[in-house]
Tab-separated table of N, CA, C and O in Angstrom:
chain	number	residue	atom	x	y	z
A	1	MET	N	4.620	11.342	-25.277
A	1	MET	CA	4.116	10.734	-24.061
A	1	MET	C	2.894	11.510	-23.574
A	1	MET	O	2.866	12.722	-23.608
A	2	ALA	N	1.904	10.807	-23.096
A	2	ALA	CA	0.686	11.434	-22.588
A	2	ALA	C	0.988	12.182	-21.299
A	2	ALA	O	1.935	11.875	-20.581
A	3	ALA	N	0.157	13.172	-21.010
A	3	ALA	CA	0.319	13.923	-19.776
A	3	ALA	C	0.126	12.990	-18.586
A	3	ALA	O	-0.745	12.130	-18.592
A	4	MET	N	0.952	13.186	-17.582
A	4	MET	CA	0.877	12.336	-16.396
A	4	MET	C	0.053	13.036	-15.327
A	4	MET	O	0.582	13.808	-14.552
A	5	THR	N	-1.232	12.759	-15.315
A	5	THR	CA	-2.100	13.415	-14.355
A	5	THR	C	-2.801	12.415	-13.450
A	5	THR	O	-3.368	12.803	-12.449
A	6	GLN	N	-2.775	11.168	-13.804
A	6	GLN	CA	-3.494	10.172	-13.015
A	6	GLN	C	-2.762	9.896	-11.700
A	6	GLN	O	-1.545	9.896	-11.628
A	7	HIS	N	-3.567	9.677	-10.664
A	7	HIS	CA	-3.034	9.369	-9.344
A	7	HIS	C	-3.326	7.906	-9.023
A	7	HIS	O	-4.392	7.396	-9.351
A	8	ALA	N	-2.386	7.247	-8.386
A	8	ALA	CA	-2.564	5.850	-8.004
A	8	ALA	C	-2.347	5.687	-6.510
A	8	ALA	O	-1.646	6.474	-5.873
A	9	ILE	N	-2.958	4.645	-5.984
A	9	ILE	CA	-2.797	4.261	-4.587
A	9	ILE	C	-2.200	2.858	-4.578
A	9	ILE	O	-2.705	1.958	-5.260
A	10	ILE	N	-1.136	2.691	-3.812
A	10	ILE	CA	-0.550	1.361	-3.622
A	10	ILE	C	-0.722	0.971	-2.163
A	10	ILE	O	-0.232	1.664	-1.263
A	11	LEU	N	-1.446	-0.113	-1.923
A	11	LEU	CA	-1.493	-0.705	-0.587
A	11	LEU	C	-0.248	-1.572	-0.468
A	11	LEU	O	-0.033	-2.472	-1.280
A	12	PHE	N	0.579	-1.278	0.505
A	12	PHE	CA	1.867	-1.942	0.657
A	12	PHE	C	1.826	-2.849	1.881
A	12	PHE	O	1.699	-2.372	3.011
A	13	ALA	N	1.886	-4.157	1.637
A	13	ALA	CA	1.790	-5.143	2.714
A	13	ALA	C	3.091	-5.934	2.809
A	13	ALA	O	3.918	-5.910	1.888
A	14	HIS	N	3.252	-6.663	3.889
A	14	HIS	CA	4.488	-7.401	4.127
A	14	HIS	C	4.692	-8.541	3.141
A	14	HIS	O	5.743	-8.662	2.532
A	15	GLY	N	3.712	-9.403	2.999
A	15	GLY	CA	3.864	-10.610	2.184
A	15	GLY	C	4.070	-11.819	3.081
A	15	GLY	O	4.484	-11.690	4.236
A	16	ALA	N	3.743	-12.995	2.543
A	16	ALA	CA	3.875	-14.245	3.293
A	16	ALA	C	4.022	-15.402	2.322
A	16	ALA	O	3.730	-15.272	1.133
A	17	ARG	N	4.455	-16.530	2.830
A	17	ARG	CA	4.598	-17.717	1.972
A	17	ARG	C	3.239	-18.306	1.585
A	17	ARG	O	3.092	-18.866	0.522
A	18	ASP	N	2.275	-18.189	2.467
A	18	ASP	CA	0.944	-18.744	2.224
A	18	ASP	C	0.140	-17.779	1.348
A	18	ASP	O	-0.154	-16.660	1.765
A	19	PRO	N	-0.254	-18.202	0.152
A	19	PRO	CA	-0.989	-17.293	-0.740
A	19	PRO	C	-2.334	-16.830	-0.162
A	19	PRO	O	-2.811	-15.749	-0.498
A	20	LEU	N	-2.926	-17.610	0.739
A	20	LEU	CA	-4.194	-17.216	1.344
A	20	LEU	C	-4.042	-15.998	2.260
A	20	LEU	O	-5.006	-15.289	2.522
A	21	TRP	N	-2.821	-15.762	2.743
A	21	TRP	CA	-2.558	-14.619	3.614
A	21	TRP	C	-2.938	-13.310	2.927
A	21	TRP	O	-3.359	-12.355	3.582
A	22	ALA	N	-2.800	-13.244	1.611
A	22	ALA	CA	-3.043	-11.997	0.871
A	22	ALA	C	-4.526	-11.690	0.694
A	22	ALA	O	-4.875	-10.558	0.334
A	23	ALA	N	-5.409	-12.639	0.951
A	23	ALA	CA	-6.839	-12.449	0.666
A	23	ALA	C	-7.436	-11.191	1.312
A	23	ALA	O	-8.128	-10.431	0.630
A	24	PRO	N	-7.196	-10.910	2.585
A	24	PRO	CA	-7.780	-9.689	3.159
A	24	PRO	C	-7.241	-8.414	2.503
A	24	PRO	O	-7.955	-7.420	2.374
A	25	PHE	N	-5.987	-8.436	2.083
A	25	PHE	CA	-5.397	-7.274	1.435
A	25	PHE	C	-5.963	-7.085	0.028
A	25	PHE	O	-6.197	-5.957	-0.414
A	26	GLU	N	-6.197	-8.207	-0.654
A	26	GLU	CA	-6.838	-8.138	-1.980
A	26	GLU	C	-8.257	-7.590	-1.845
A	26	GLU	O	-8.695	-6.762	-2.652
A	27	LYS	N	-8.966	-8.030	-0.825
A	27	LYS	CA	-10.319	-7.527	-0.573
A	27	LYS	C	-10.279	-6.034	-0.248
A	27	LYS	O	-11.101	-5.257	-0.746
A	28	LEU	N	-9.323	-5.631	0.579
A	28	LEU	CA	-9.175	-4.222	0.911
A	28	LEU	C	-8.888	-3.392	-0.338
A	28	LEU	O	-9.491	-2.330	-0.543
A	29	ALA	N	-8.009	-3.873	-1.199
A	29	ALA	CA	-7.701	-3.150	-2.441
A	29	ALA	C	-8.955	-3.016	-3.309
A	29	ALA	O	-9.206	-1.950	-3.886
A	30	ALA	N	-9.763	-4.066	-3.384
A	30	ALA	CA	-11.000	-4.007	-4.169
A	30	ALA	C	-11.988	-3.012	-3.554
A	30	ALA	O	-12.662	-2.264	-4.283
A	31	LEU	N	-12.068	-2.973	-2.232
A	31	LEU	CA	-12.956	-2.022	-1.564
A	31	LEU	C	-12.501	-0.578	-1.814
A	31	LEU	O	-13.326	0.308	-2.061
A	32	VAL	N	-11.211	-0.348	-1.751
A	32	VAL	CA	-10.687	0.997	-2.028
A	32	VAL	C	-10.953	1.377	-3.476
A	32	VAL	O	-11.400	2.495	-3.768
A	33	ALA	N	-10.706	0.456	-4.393
A	33	ALA	CA	-10.938	0.726	-5.821
A	33	ALA	C	-12.401	1.065	-6.085
A	33	ALA	O	-12.705	1.942	-6.905
A	34	ALA	N	-13.310	0.403	-5.393
A	34	ALA	CA	-14.737	0.690	-5.574
A	34	ALA	C	-15.089	2.088	-5.070
A	34	ALA	O	-15.978	2.748	-5.626
A	35	ARG	N	-14.383	2.538	-4.045
A	35	ARG	CA	-14.639	3.873	-3.483
A	35	ARG	C	-13.899	4.974	-4.236
A	35	ARG	O	-14.222	6.142	-4.093
A	36	ARG	N	-12.854	4.602	-4.988
A	36	ARG	CA	-12.041	5.565	-5.730
A	36	ARG	C	-11.932	5.123	-7.196
A	36	ARG	O	-10.843	4.852	-7.692
A	37	PRO	N	-13.066	5.047	-7.914
A	37	PRO	CA	-13.042	4.498	-9.274
A	37	PRO	C	-12.216	5.312	-10.264
A	37	PRO	O	-11.818	4.789	-11.308
A	38	HIS	N	-11.928	6.559	-9.945
A	38	HIS	CA	-11.134	7.407	-10.826
A	38	HIS	C	-9.634	7.240	-10.595
A	38	HIS	O	-8.833	7.878	-11.268
A	39	GLN	N	-9.250	6.411	-9.643
A	39	GLN	CA	-7.838	6.183	-9.354
A	39	GLN	C	-7.465	4.730	-9.559
A	39	GLN	O	-8.297	3.830	-9.401
A	40	LEU	N	-6.211	4.498	-9.899
A	40	LEU	CA	-5.697	3.140	-9.970
A	40	LEU	C	-5.338	2.704	-8.559
A	40	LEU	O	-4.712	3.459	-7.812
A	41	VAL	N	-5.734	1.521	-8.179
A	41	VAL	CA	-5.427	0.978	-6.861
A	41	VAL	C	-4.707	-0.346	-7.075
A	41	VAL	O	-5.191	-1.222	-7.790
A	42	ARG	N	-3.541	-0.455	-6.460
A	42	ARG	CA	-2.726	-1.650	-6.608
A	42	ARG	C	-2.301	-2.154	-5.236
A	42	ARG	O	-2.307	-1.417	-4.262
A	43	LEU	N	-1.873	-3.407	-5.211
A	43	LEU	CA	-1.361	-4.042	-4.009
A	43	LEU	C	0.065	-4.464	-4.306
A	43	LEU	O	0.337	-5.054	-5.364
A	44	ALA	N	0.991	-4.137	-3.411
A	44	ALA	CA	2.393	-4.531	-3.561
A	44	ALA	C	2.889	-5.081	-2.232
A	44	ALA	O	2.327	-4.783	-1.175
A	45	PHE	N	3.959	-5.859	-2.312
A	45	PHE	CA	4.464	-6.547	-1.128
A	45	PHE	C	5.942	-6.270	-0.908
A	45	PHE	O	6.707	-6.083	-1.853
A	46	LEU	N	6.329	-6.285	0.346
A	46	LEU	CA	7.725	-6.111	0.711
A	46	LEU	C	8.543	-7.333	0.332
A	46	LEU	O	9.645	-7.217	-0.198
A	47	GLU	N	7.990	-8.514	0.607
A	47	GLU	CA	8.742	-9.740	0.334
A	47	GLU	C	7.793	-10.931	0.199
A	47	GLU	O	6.625	-10.849	0.563
A	48	LEU	N	8.308	-11.988	-0.367
A	48	LEU	CA	7.659	-13.291	-0.465
A	48	LEU	C	6.480	-13.353	-1.434
A	48	LEU	O	6.030	-14.441	-1.771
A	49	MET	N	5.943	-12.229	-1.876
A	49	MET	CA	4.809	-12.208	-2.802
A	49	MET	C	5.081	-11.169	-3.876
A	49	MET	O	5.939	-10.299	-3.722
A	50	THR	N	4.339	-11.294	-4.952
A	50	THR	CA	4.477	-10.329	-6.049
A	50	THR	C	3.147	-9.637	-6.284
A	50	THR	O	2.097	-10.205	-5.977
A	51	PRO	N	3.217	-8.414	-6.807
A	51	PRO	CA	4.430	-7.704	-7.205
A	51	PRO	C	5.104	-7.053	-6.008
A	51	PRO	O	4.460	-6.759	-4.997
A	52	ASN	N	6.404	-6.835	-6.130
A	52	ASN	CA	7.079	-6.053	-5.106
A	52	ASN	C	6.824	-4.578	-5.400
A	52	ASN	O	6.247	-4.224	-6.430
A	53	LEU	N	7.239	-3.714	-4.497
A	53	LEU	CA	6.938	-2.290	-4.640
A	53	LEU	C	7.578	-1.699	-5.892
A	53	LEU	O	6.936	-0.932	-6.617
A	54	ALA	N	8.818	-2.058	-6.166
A	54	ALA	CA	9.514	-1.508	-7.338
A	54	ALA	C	8.794	-1.889	-8.630
A	54	ALA	O	8.599	-1.040	-9.513
A	55	ASP	N	8.403	-3.147	-8.761
A	55	ASP	CA	7.697	-3.582	-9.972
A	55	ASP	C	6.349	-2.888	-10.100
A	55	ASP	O	5.932	-2.510	-11.190
A	56	CYS	N	5.671	-2.712	-8.995
A	56	CYS	CA	4.372	-2.048	-9.003
A	56	CYS	C	4.511	-0.593	-9.454
A	56	CYS	O	3.755	-0.118	-10.307
A	57	VAL	N	5.475	0.124	-8.894
A	57	VAL	CA	5.690	1.520	-9.266
A	57	VAL	C	6.112	1.629	-10.730
A	57	VAL	O	5.615	2.488	-11.464
A	58	THR	N	6.988	0.751	-11.174
A	58	THR	CA	7.418	0.768	-12.571
A	58	THR	C	6.237	0.531	-13.506
A	58	THR	O	6.109	1.195	-14.544
A	59	SER	N	5.365	-0.384	-13.146
A	59	SER	CA	4.165	-0.649	-13.943
A	59	SER	C	3.258	0.578	-13.996
A	59	SER	O	2.738	0.939	-15.059
A	60	LEU	N	3.075	1.233	-12.867
A	60	LEU	CA	2.236	2.432	-12.843
A	60	LEU	C	2.875	3.569	-13.631
A	60	LEU	O	2.186	4.319	-14.323
A	61	ALA	N	4.188	3.692	-13.560
A	61	ALA	CA	4.879	4.719	-14.342
A	61	ALA	C	4.654	4.487	-15.835
A	61	ALA	O	4.471	5.445	-16.595
A	62	ALA	N	4.624	3.229	-16.253
A	62	ALA	CA	4.372	2.902	-17.657
A	62	ALA	C	2.939	3.230	-18.069
A	62	ALA	O	2.652	3.386	-19.260
A	63	GLU	N	2.045	3.346	-17.073
A	63	GLU	CA	0.652	3.719	-17.343
A	63	GLU	C	0.446	5.230	-17.247
A	63	GLU	O	-0.685	5.708	-17.179
A	64	ASN	N	1.552	5.975	-17.238
A	64	ASN	CA	1.528	7.441	-17.212
A	64	ASN	C	0.903	8.020	-15.955
A	64	ASN	O	0.259	9.064	-16.001
A	65	VAL	N	1.117	7.361	-14.849
A	65	VAL	CA	0.678	7.895	-13.569
A	65	VAL	C	1.636	9.019	-13.178
A	65	VAL	O	2.843	8.917	-13.380
A	66	GLY	N	1.099	10.086	-12.624
A	66	GLY	CA	1.934	11.211	-12.215
A	66	GLY	C	2.237	11.246	-10.737
A	66	GLY	O	3.242	11.804	-10.316
A	67	SER	N	1.363	10.638	-9.932
A	67	SER	CA	1.594	10.630	-8.489
A	67	SER	C	1.064	9.333	-7.890
A	67	SER	O	0.102	8.744	-8.401
A	68	ILE	N	1.727	8.933	-6.829
A	68	ILE	CA	1.392	7.684	-6.147
A	68	ILE	C	1.387	7.940	-4.648
A	68	ILE	O	2.305	8.564	-4.115
A	69	THR	N	0.353	7.432	-3.986
A	69	THR	CA	0.329	7.409	-2.531
A	69	THR	C	0.504	5.962	-2.097
A	69	THR	O	-0.262	5.089	-2.516
A	70	ILE	N	1.513	5.732	-1.281
A	70	ILE	CA	1.745	4.399	-0.728
A	70	ILE	C	1.105	4.355	0.651
A	70	ILE	O	1.402	5.184	1.514
A	71	VAL	N	0.212	3.387	0.834
A	71	VAL	CA	-0.480	3.214	2.110
A	71	VAL	C	0.042	1.925	2.751
A	71	VAL	O	-0.278	0.834	2.285
A	72	PRO	N	0.878	2.036	3.774
A	72	PRO	CA	1.388	0.836	4.431
A	72	PRO	C	0.269	0.082	5.155
A	72	PRO	O	-0.330	0.595	6.091
A	73	ALA	N	-0.008	-1.119	4.686
A	73	ALA	CA	-1.036	-1.960	5.300
A	73	ALA	C	-0.372	-2.798	6.394
A	73	ALA	O	-0.291	-4.023	6.324
A	74	PHE	N	0.125	-2.090	7.384
A	74	PHE	CA	0.805	-2.668	8.539
A	74	PHE	C	0.082	-2.163	9.783
A	74	PHE	O	-0.482	-1.072	9.771
A	75	MET	N	0.147	-2.927	10.864
A	75	MET	CA	-0.467	-2.481	12.117
A	75	MET	C	0.332	-1.361	12.765
A	75	MET	O	-0.234	-0.488	13.407
A	76	ALA	N	1.644	-1.392	12.611
A	76	ALA	CA	2.475	-0.385	13.285
A	76	ALA	C	3.725	-0.118	12.464
A	76	ALA	O	4.078	-0.883	11.568
A	77	ARG	N	4.387	0.949	12.803
A	77	ARG	CA	5.582	1.387	12.100
A	77	ARG	C	6.805	0.734	12.736
A	77	ARG	O	7.531	1.357	13.508
A	78	GLY	N	7.037	-0.510	12.373
A	78	GLY	CA	8.223	-1.222	12.851
A	78	GLY	C	9.403	-0.943	11.925
A	78	GLY	O	9.393	0.006	11.136
A	79	ALA	N	10.408	-1.774	12.024
A	79	ALA	CA	11.640	-1.570	11.251
A	79	ALA	C	11.387	-1.530	9.748
A	79	ALA	O	12.034	-0.759	9.036
A	80	HIS	N	10.461	-2.320	9.264
A	80	HIS	CA	10.191	-2.307	7.820
A	80	HIS	C	9.726	-0.930	7.360
A	80	HIS	O	10.118	-0.460	6.288
A	81	LEU	N	8.879	-0.298	8.145
A	81	LEU	CA	8.377	1.020	7.738
A	81	LEU	C	9.324	2.147	8.107
A	81	LEU	O	9.369	3.164	7.417
A	82	ARG	N	10.078	1.982	9.172
A	82	ARG	CA	11.034	3.028	9.561
A	82	ARG	C	12.294	2.995	8.710
A	82	ARG	O	12.873	4.037	8.417
A	83	ARG	N	12.740	1.793	8.319
A	83	ARG	CA	14.016	1.653	7.622
A	83	ARG	C	13.834	1.225	6.167
A	83	ARG	O	14.311	1.905	5.256
A	84	ASP	N	13.176	0.107	5.934
A	84	ASP	CA	13.120	-0.472	4.589
A	84	ASP	C	12.313	0.364	3.603
A	84	ASP	O	12.760	0.614	2.485
A	85	LEU	N	11.111	0.779	4.006
A	85	LEU	CA	10.259	1.524	3.071
A	85	LEU	C	10.896	2.848	2.639
A	85	LEU	O	10.904	3.146	1.441
A	86	PRO	N	11.454	3.656	3.544
A	86	PRO	CA	12.095	4.891	3.078
A	86	PRO	C	13.239	4.637	2.085
A	86	PRO	O	13.407	5.395	1.123
A	87	LEU	N	14.016	3.577	2.294
A	87	LEU	CA	15.094	3.248	1.355
A	87	LEU	C	14.526	2.845	-0.007
A	87	LEU	O	15.034	3.264	-1.055
A	88	LEU	N	13.479	2.035	0.005
A	88	LEU	CA	12.841	1.629	-1.250
A	88	LEU	C	12.284	2.839	-1.992
A	88	LEU	O	12.465	2.979	-3.211
A	89	VAL	N	11.614	3.719	-1.274
A	89	VAL	CA	11.007	4.894	-1.907
A	89	VAL	C	12.071	5.858	-2.421
A	89	VAL	O	11.923	6.427	-3.509
A	90	ALA	N	13.156	6.018	-1.689
A	90	ALA	CA	14.244	6.887	-2.166
A	90	ALA	C	14.794	6.368	-3.489
A	90	ALA	O	15.021	7.148	-4.432
A	91	ALA	N	14.981	5.067	-3.594
A	91	ALA	CA	15.469	4.472	-4.844
A	91	ALA	C	14.447	4.654	-5.966
A	91	ALA	O	14.815	4.939	-7.115
A	92	LEU	N	13.170	4.504	-5.643
A	92	LEU	CA	12.125	4.667	-6.654
A	92	LEU	C	12.034	6.120	-7.130
A	92	LEU	O	11.812	6.373	-8.316
A	93	ARG	N	12.220	7.055	-6.232
A	93	ARG	CA	12.204	8.473	-6.626
A	93	ARG	C	13.378	8.788	-7.549
A	93	ARG	O	13.251	9.596	-8.458
A	94	GLU	N	14.511	8.151	-7.307
A	94	GLU	CA	15.660	8.328	-8.192
A	94	GLU	C	15.394	7.714	-9.562
A	94	GLU	O	15.722	8.292	-10.585
A	95	GLN	N	14.809	6.539	-9.565
A	95	GLN	CA	14.529	5.817	-10.800
A	95	GLN	C	13.404	6.477	-11.602
A	95	GLN	O	13.404	6.422	-12.824
A	96	HIS	N	12.452	7.086	-10.915
A	96	HIS	CA	11.281	7.703	-11.560
A	96	HIS	C	11.126	9.147	-11.065
A	96	HIS	O	10.177	9.456	-10.340
A	97	PRO	N	12.032	10.040	-11.458
A	97	PRO	CA	11.993	11.405	-10.919
A	97	PRO	C	10.742	12.191	-11.307
A	97	PRO	O	10.401	13.167	-10.642
A	98	HIS	N	10.038	11.739	-12.329
A	98	HIS	CA	8.806	12.416	-12.762
A	98	HIS	C	7.613	12.086	-11.864
A	98	HIS	O	6.594	12.766	-11.916
A	99	LEU	N	7.741	11.058	-11.039
A	99	LEU	CA	6.640	10.650	-10.166
A	99	LEU	C	6.703	11.375	-8.829
A	99	LEU	O	7.770	11.526	-8.244
A	100	GLN	N	5.553	11.781	-8.346
A	100	GLN	CA	5.442	12.271	-6.973
A	100	GLN	C	4.988	11.078	-6.136
A	100	GLN	O	3.915	10.523	-6.390
A	101	ILE	N	5.805	10.690	-5.183
A	101	ILE	CA	5.499	9.524	-4.346
A	101	ILE	C	5.401	9.979	-2.898
A	101	ILE	O	6.328	10.568	-2.360
A	102	SER	N	4.248	9.700	-2.286
A	102	SER	CA	4.060	10.024	-0.874
A	102	SER	C	3.699	8.749	-0.116
A	102	SER	O	3.268	7.764	-0.709
A	103	ILE	N	3.892	8.805	1.188
A	103	ILE	CA	3.622	7.653	2.059
A	103	ILE	C	2.725	8.120	3.196
A	103	ILE	O	3.007	9.135	3.828
A	104	THR	N	1.658	7.368	3.450
A	104	THR	CA	0.791	7.674	4.589
A	104	THR	C	1.328	6.969	5.837
A	104	THR	O	2.278	6.188	5.759
A	105	GLU	N	0.673	7.213	6.954
A	105	GLU	CA	1.027	6.461	8.159
A	105	GLU	C	0.521	5.026	8.013
A	105	GLU	O	-0.302	4.725	7.148
A	106	ALA	N	1.017	4.156	8.841
A	106	ALA	CA	0.574	2.762	8.832
A	106	ALA	C	-0.915	2.703	9.169
A	106	ALA	O	-1.397	3.437	10.036
A	107	LEU	N	-1.640	1.836	8.465
A	107	LEU	CA	-3.085	1.727	8.699
A	107	LEU	C	-3.416	1.518	10.166
A	107	LEU	O	-4.342	2.126	10.698
A	108	GLY	N	-2.677	0.647	10.820
A	108	GLY	CA	-2.971	0.306	12.209
A	108	GLY	C	-2.664	1.404	13.203
A	108	GLY	O	-2.976	1.261	14.385
A	109	GLU	N	-2.072	2.493	12.744
A	109	GLU	CA	-1.778	3.606	13.638
A	109	GLU	C	-2.770	4.757	13.480
A	109	GLU	O	-2.647	5.767	14.147
A	110	THR	N	-3.758	4.583	12.602
A	110	THR	CA	-4.731	5.651	12.388
A	110	THR	C	-5.901	5.507	13.348
A	110	THR	O	-6.345	4.399	13.663
A	111	ASP	N	-6.395	6.632	13.828
A	111	ASP	CA	-7.520	6.604	14.759
A	111	ASP	C	-8.746	5.936	14.147
A	111	ASP	O	-9.460	5.191	14.830
A	112	ALA	N	-8.989	6.175	12.851
A	112	ALA	CA	-10.174	5.599	12.202
A	112	ALA	C	-10.106	4.078	12.161
A	112	ALA	O	-11.098	3.396	12.443
A	113	VAL	N	-8.947	3.541	11.816
A	113	VAL	CA	-8.809	2.084	11.740
A	113	VAL	C	-8.859	1.477	13.138
A	113	VAL	O	-9.545	0.471	13.364
A	114	LEU	N	-8.153	2.076	14.072
A	114	LEU	CA	-8.200	1.560	15.447
A	114	LEU	C	-9.616	1.627	16.011
A	114	LEU	O	-10.070	0.693	16.683
A	115	GLY	N	-10.336	2.708	15.703
A	115	GLY	CA	-11.716	2.826	16.159
A	115	GLY	C	-12.610	1.760	15.561
A	115	GLY	O	-13.446	1.169	16.260
A	116	ALA	N	-12.437	1.495	14.264
A	116	ALA	CA	-13.234	0.452	13.600
A	116	ALA	C	-12.931	-0.919	14.205
A	116	ALA	O	-13.841	-1.736	14.415
A	117	MET	N	-11.677	-1.166	14.503
A	117	MET	CA	-11.313	-2.444	15.111
A	117	MET	C	-11.890	-2.561	16.524
A	117	MET	O	-12.415	-3.617	16.904
A	118	ALA	N	-11.819	-1.491	17.287
A	118	ALA	CA	-12.386	-1.507	18.641
A	118	ALA	C	-13.897	-1.710	18.587
A	118	ALA	O	-14.461	-2.468	19.396
A	119	ASP	N	-14.568	-1.049	17.623
A	119	ASP	CA	-16.014	-1.235	17.457
A	119	ASP	C	-16.334	-2.691	17.162
A	119	ASP	O	-17.267	-3.264	17.733
A	120	TRP	N	-15.567	-3.312	16.264
A	120	TRP	CA	-15.806	-4.700	15.910
A	120	TRP	C	-15.592	-5.613	17.115
A	120	TRP	O	-16.396	-6.506	17.392
A	121	ILE	N	-14.501	-5.375	17.835
A	121	ILE	CA	-14.215	-6.214	19.013
A	121	ILE	C	-15.331	-6.080	20.042
A	121	ILE	O	-15.827	-7.070	20.572
A	122	ALA	N	-15.741	-4.846	20.319
A	122	ALA	CA	-16.796	-4.626	21.309
A	122	ALA	C	-18.114	-5.276	20.850
A	122	ALA	O	-18.786	-5.940	21.633
A	123	ALA	N	-18.470	-5.097	19.581
A	123	ALA	CA	-19.707	-5.676	19.062
A	123	ALA	C	-19.663	-7.193	19.061
A	123	ALA	O	-20.681	-7.855	19.292
A	124	SER	N	-18.485	-7.773	18.826
A	124	SER	CA	-18.381	-9.236	18.784
A	124	SER	C	-18.652	-9.839	20.147
A	124	SER	O	-19.027	-11.015	20.249
A	125	GLN	N	-18.509	-9.066	21.196
A	125	GLN	CA	-18.756	-9.569	22.548
A	125	GLN	C	-20.243	-9.608	22.872
A	125	GLN	O	-20.635	-10.277	23.825
A	126	ASP	N	-21.038	-8.889	22.079
A	126	ASP	CA	-22.480	-8.876	22.299
A	126	ASP	C	-23.183	-10.024	21.590
A	126	ASP	O	-24.346	-10.282	21.848
A	127	ALA	N	-22.471	-10.699	20.705
A	127	ALA	CA	-23.092	-11.766	19.907
A	127	ALA	C	-23.318	-13.027	20.729
A	127	ALA	O	-22.704	-13.311	21.690
């Protein structure tokens, strides 16, 4: 087996029945990939869309990834991030003990994202 040194980023979103709902997340994943060309960037969903987080992590493990950062693409840390995501990650760590898996804070709770949103809202009022 090849050495596992590659790092991957998974944008983790809720999912929806409408396939168009995923478009902004797909665009975000492409923007991140363009800024981090040396890393694998994937999009995974909690429900209703594929791939789910387990399938995404399993796929990355098969690509000899050694570490994964999960970035919750949620506005806030509700029950899904407080309860569901930790349970999913605990199971994934058991299934893939060779992987280092970390989780960032929810995108919508970061000062940078909130600042960018506030800038956009304020600028949109000047148009």
